[in-house]
Amino acid sequence: RGHDVTVFEKSNQIGGQIHIASKPPRKNEILRSVKYYEKILPALNVDVKFNTEATQDVLNTFDDVVVAIGAHNMDLPMEHDNCHIVSSWDVLNGLEVTGECVVLGGGLVGTETAEYLAGKGLKVSIVEMLDKIAQGESTTVLPLVMKDFAIHGVTQYVNTRVNTIKNNTIYAINTTDQSEVIIQADTIINALGSKKNIFDETGINVPLHYVGDCSGERTADIASAIRTAYHVANEL
């Protein structure tokens, strides 16, 4: 649209969470979106500054600032003590885990993390408060996930609310019959969701526009994140 655009990226690559999301089975294809931007940005003379976090003085030299700083894996909301707990994001980013793994959260990220770990030969269980895992997964993909779970013996605890975690033992309640559920684990993976990153607006004197996960909208997929950015770009 004729704007001069500079991108400040604190890591050494563009793509953000796409690199994490591409790790589970059948997901590698989404890296095509990153390849597209790697080709199109230079063609549009977009100046991408890697390994760089912009200071307020630098940002104030621009006419507008688009904030797209994403989200982070949220902390566990329940009490936990003396446990080996890691985030699903770290696991999908290559963190090695061992032993019996319990994934807390049966949403799309938790389901994909469980399938990813099961594919590595680990014994995996998944805990979800709703009556089924992978709510929102397509009817095309879900049968493949369930088949993979059956092959690898992934245990599903649905209608299960975790109360406390202590000494790598999960104490939960089955919300259907109120029975107690106790699950032992060597590694507990937090996949209960993400929380938007907060941008420090202190000292910024130019208009700010928020897109993607940090915009406050629920952007659980690539399409919705790009859509918010598209709308903002059209307003500038």
Short mmCIF file of C-alpha atoms in Angstrom, two decimals:
data_model
loop_
_atom_site.label_atom_id
_atom_site.label_comp_id
_atom_site.label_asym_id
_atom_site.label_seq_id
_atom_site.Cartn_x
_atom_site.Cartn_y
_atom_site.Cartn_z
CA ARG A 1 0.00 0.00 0.00
CA GLY A 2 3.05 2.24 -0.23
CA HIS A 3 4.14 2.36 3.40
CA ASP A 4 7.77 2.03 4.49
CA VAL A 5 7.74 -0.93 6.88
CA THR A 6 10.25 -2.07 9.49
CA VAL A 7 9.83 -5.27 11.50
CA PHE A 8 11.61 -5.71 14.84
CA GLU A 9 11.95 -9.40 15.73
CA LYS A 10 13.65 -10.42 18.97
CA SER A 11 14.52 -13.92 17.72
CA ASN A 12 16.58 -14.91 14.70
CA GLN A 13 13.62 -15.95 12.53
CA ILE A 14 10.13 -14.88 11.57
CA GLY A 15 7.08 -17.04 12.19
CA GLY A 16 6.69 -17.02 15.96
CA GLN A 17 4.42 -19.79 17.22
CA ILE A 18 4.16 -21.36 13.77
CA HIS A 19 7.49 -23.07 14.40
CA ILE A 20 6.04 -24.67 17.53
CA ALA A 21 2.72 -25.52 15.90
CA SER A 22 4.47 -27.29 13.03
CA LYS A 23 6.02 -29.99 15.24
CA PRO A 24 3.06 -32.36 15.88
CA PRO A 25 2.15 -35.04 13.33
CA ARG A 26 0.72 -33.79 10.03
CA LYS A 27 1.47 -30.15 10.90
CA ASN A 28 4.77 -29.55 9.10
CA GLU A 29 2.92 -28.19 6.08
CA ILE A 30 2.02 -24.97 7.89
CA LEU A 31 5.66 -23.90 7.60
CA ARG A 32 4.74 -22.97 4.03
CA SER A 33 3.29 -19.75 5.43
CA VAL A 34 6.68 -18.82 6.88
CA LYS A 35 8.38 -19.63 3.58
CA TYR A 36 5.91 -17.34 1.84
CA TYR A 37 6.71 -14.39 4.10
CA GLU A 38 10.43 -15.06 3.84
CA LYS A 39 10.09 -14.55 0.10
CA ILE A 40 7.52 -11.76 -0.05
CA LEU A 41 8.94 -9.42 2.61
CA PRO A 42 12.24 -8.74 0.77
CA ALA A 43 10.28 -8.28 -2.46
CA LEU A 44 8.22 -5.59 -0.72
CA ASN A 45 11.36 -3.94 0.70
CA VAL A 46 10.31 -4.68 4.27
CA ASP A 47 13.28 -4.16 6.60
CA VAL A 48 13.34 -7.05 9.07
CA LYS A 49 15.69 -6.51 12.00
CA PHE A 50 16.38 -9.84 13.70
CA ASN A 51 17.56 -10.32 17.28
CA THR A 52 16.29 -6.83 18.02
CA GLU A 53 13.82 -5.37 20.51
CA ALA A 54 12.86 -1.81 19.65
CA THR A 55 13.25 0.84 22.34
CA GLN A 56 10.64 3.52 22.94
CA ASP A 57 12.91 6.13 21.38
CA VAL A 58 13.19 4.09 18.20
CA LEU A 59 9.44 3.39 18.05
CA ASN A 60 8.68 7.08 18.46
CA THR A 61 10.47 7.81 15.19
CA PHE A 62 7.72 6.00 13.25
CA ASP A 63 4.26 7.24 12.29
CA ASP A 64 2.46 4.11 13.55
CA VAL A 65 3.44 1.03 15.54
CA VAL A 66 1.78 -2.35 15.09
CA VAL A 67 2.24 -4.54 18.16
CA ALA A 68 2.30 -8.27 17.39
CA ILE A 69 4.16 -9.69 20.39
CA GLY A 70 1.98 -12.79 20.75
CA ALA A 71 1.27 -14.82 23.87
CA HIS A 72 2.87 -17.22 26.30
CA ASN A 73 1.94 -20.54 27.89
CA MET A 74 -0.10 -19.60 30.96
CA ASP A 75 0.88 -20.71 34.46
CA LEU A 76 -0.97 -23.57 36.13
CA PRO A 77 -3.96 -22.16 38.05
CA MET A 78 -4.05 -24.95 40.64
CA GLU A 79 -1.76 -25.51 43.61
CA HIS A 80 1.35 -27.53 42.79
CA ASP A 81 4.39 -28.44 44.83
CA ASN A 82 7.59 -30.44 44.25
CA CYS A 83 6.66 -31.43 40.69
CA HIS A 84 8.40 -31.73 37.36
CA ILE A 85 6.19 -29.45 35.27
CA VAL A 86 7.06 -28.19 31.78
CA SER A 87 5.07 -26.22 29.23
CA SER A 88 3.64 -27.69 26.06
CA TRP A 89 5.35 -24.90 24.13
CA ASP A 90 8.77 -25.93 25.45
CA VAL A 91 8.07 -29.58 24.63
CA LEU A 92 7.08 -28.77 21.05
CA ASN A 93 10.11 -26.50 20.85
CA GLY A 94 12.40 -29.48 21.42
CA LEU A 95 12.64 -29.87 25.21
CA GLU A 96 13.39 -33.52 25.95
CA VAL A 97 11.13 -35.21 28.48
CA THR A 98 11.24 -38.73 29.89
CA GLY A 99 9.15 -41.29 31.73
CA GLU A 100 5.38 -41.33 32.04
CA CYS A 101 3.93 -38.04 30.77
CA VAL A 102 0.62 -36.48 31.71
CA VAL A 103 -0.66 -33.62 29.57
CA LEU A 104 -2.95 -31.21 31.41
CA GLY A 105 -5.42 -29.75 28.92
CA GLY A 106 -7.10 -31.57 26.08
CA GLY A 107 -7.55 -28.66 23.72
CA LEU A 108 -5.87 -28.59 20.33
CA VAL A 109 -2.41 -27.81 21.74
CA GLY A 110 -2.66 -30.42 24.47
CA THR A 111 -3.94 -33.07 22.07
CA GLU A 112 -1.17 -32.37 19.59
CA THR A 113 1.44 -32.40 22.35
CA ALA A 114 0.17 -35.76 23.61
CA GLU A 115 0.27 -37.23 20.11
CA TYR A 116 3.76 -35.79 19.55
CA LEU A 117 5.10 -37.39 22.76
CA ALA A 118 3.35 -40.70 22.11
CA GLY A 119 5.01 -40.79 18.71
CA LYS A 120 8.35 -40.60 20.49
CA GLY A 121 7.54 -43.81 22.34
CA LEU A 122 6.61 -42.27 25.69
CA LYS A 123 3.68 -43.43 27.82
CA VAL A 124 1.18 -40.57 27.72
CA SER A 125 -2.06 -39.63 29.45
CA ILE A 126 -4.17 -36.54 28.76
CA VAL A 127 -6.49 -34.81 31.21
CA GLU A 128 -9.43 -32.65 30.07
CA MET A 129 -12.19 -30.98 32.09
CA LEU A 130 -14.72 -31.14 29.22
CA ASP A 131 -16.43 -34.31 28.02
CA LYS A 132 -14.06 -34.85 25.10
CA ILE A 133 -10.63 -33.80 23.96
CA ALA A 134 -9.74 -31.73 20.89
CA GLN A 135 -12.88 -29.60 20.87
CA GLY A 136 -12.87 -27.73 17.57
CA GLU A 137 -10.63 -30.17 15.73
CA SER A 138 -11.80 -30.92 12.20
CA THR A 139 -13.74 -34.11 11.53
CA THR A 140 -11.05 -34.97 9.00
CA VAL A 141 -8.14 -34.83 11.43
CA LEU A 142 -9.78 -36.04 14.66
CA PRO A 143 -10.15 -39.70 13.55
CA LEU A 144 -6.43 -39.75 12.71
CA VAL A 145 -5.61 -38.44 16.18
CA MET A 146 -7.83 -41.03 17.84
CA LYS A 147 -6.27 -43.79 15.76
CA ASP A 148 -2.82 -42.62 16.81
CA PHE A 149 -3.91 -42.52 20.45
CA ALA A 150 -5.20 -46.10 20.19
CA ILE A 151 -2.00 -47.35 18.57
CA HIS A 152 0.19 -45.78 21.25
CA GLY A 153 -2.12 -46.48 24.19
CA VAL A 154 -2.74 -42.86 25.17
CA THR A 155 -5.06 -42.74 28.19
CA GLN A 156 -7.79 -40.08 28.12
CA TYR A 157 -9.23 -38.63 31.32
CA VAL A 158 -12.25 -36.52 30.32
CA ASN A 159 -14.71 -34.75 32.64
CA THR A 160 -11.74 -34.51 34.98
CA ARG A 161 -10.92 -31.42 37.04
CA VAL A 162 -7.46 -31.20 38.60
CA ASN A 163 -7.45 -29.86 42.15
CA THR A 164 -3.84 -30.13 43.28
CA ILE A 165 -0.54 -31.59 42.14
CA LYS A 166 2.03 -32.76 44.66
CA ASN A 167 5.18 -34.84 44.31
CA ASN A 168 4.35 -35.53 40.66
CA THR A 169 0.95 -36.92 41.65
CA ILE A 170 -2.17 -35.35 40.18
CA TYR A 171 -5.22 -35.27 42.44
CA ALA A 172 -8.41 -34.72 40.46
CA ILE A 173 -12.16 -35.23 40.49
CA ASN A 174 -14.35 -36.85 37.87
CA THR A 175 -17.07 -34.23 37.47
CA THR A 176 -19.59 -36.81 36.24
CA ASP A 177 -19.72 -39.03 39.33
CA GLN A 178 -17.52 -36.99 41.74
CA SER A 179 -15.09 -39.88 42.13
CA GLU A 180 -11.47 -39.19 42.99
CA VAL A 181 -8.88 -39.55 40.24
CA ILE A 182 -5.20 -39.97 41.10
CA ILE A 183 -2.58 -40.02 38.35
CA GLN A 184 1.14 -40.61 38.81
CA ALA A 185 3.58 -38.96 36.43
CA ASP A 186 7.27 -38.47 35.81
CA THR A 187 6.68 -35.37 33.69
CA ILE A 188 3.62 -33.10 33.76
CA ILE A 189 3.00 -30.98 30.68
CA ASN A 190 1.03 -27.77 31.07
CA ALA A 191 -1.23 -27.30 28.05
CA LEU A 192 -4.04 -25.38 29.73
CA GLY A 193 -3.87 -22.46 27.36
CA SER A 194 -2.06 -19.26 26.57
CA LYS A 195 -2.13 -15.70 27.87
CA LYS A 196 -1.43 -12.61 25.84
CA ASN A 197 1.89 -10.83 26.26
CA ILE A 198 1.61 -7.29 27.62
CA PHE A 199 3.31 -4.45 25.78
CA ASP A 200 4.73 -1.60 27.86
CA GLU A 201 3.21 1.56 26.38
CA THR A 202 5.24 3.84 28.66
CA GLY A 203 6.80 6.70 26.71
CA ILE A 204 5.28 5.74 23.35
CA ASN A 205 3.93 8.88 21.67
CA VAL A 206 2.75 7.42 18.36
CA PRO A 207 -0.46 5.46 17.62
CA LEU A 208 -0.36 1.81 18.68
CA HIS A 209 -2.29 -0.96 16.95
CA TYR A 210 -2.54 -4.47 18.43
CA VAL A 211 -2.82 -7.60 16.28
CA GLY A 212 -2.76 -11.35 16.84
CA ASP A 213 -2.73 -12.96 20.27
CA CYS A 214 -1.75 -9.78 22.12
CA SER A 215 -4.75 -7.89 20.69
CA GLY A 216 -7.08 -9.37 23.26
CA GLU A 217 -9.04 -11.41 20.77
CA ARG A 218 -9.02 -15.18 20.98
CA THR A 219 -6.60 -16.05 18.20
CA ALA A 220 -6.20 -19.78 18.48
CA ASP A 221 -5.19 -20.30 14.88
CA ILE A 222 -3.07 -18.76 12.16
CA ALA A 223 -6.03 -17.51 10.13
CA SER A 224 -7.49 -15.40 12.93
CA ALA A 225 -4.08 -13.92 13.79
CA ILE A 226 -3.49 -12.90 10.19
CA ARG A 227 -7.04 -11.58 9.91
CA THR A 228 -6.55 -9.09 12.77
CA ALA A 229 -3.32 -7.89 11.15
CA TYR A 230 -5.04 -7.52 7.78
CA HIS A 231 -7.78 -5.36 9.25
CA VAL A 232 -5.28 -3.09 11.03
CA ALA A 233 -3.14 -2.77 7.89
CA ASN A 234 -6.17 -1.64 5.91
CA GLU A 235 -6.86 1.09 8.48
CA LEU A 236 -3.41 2.69 8.19
#
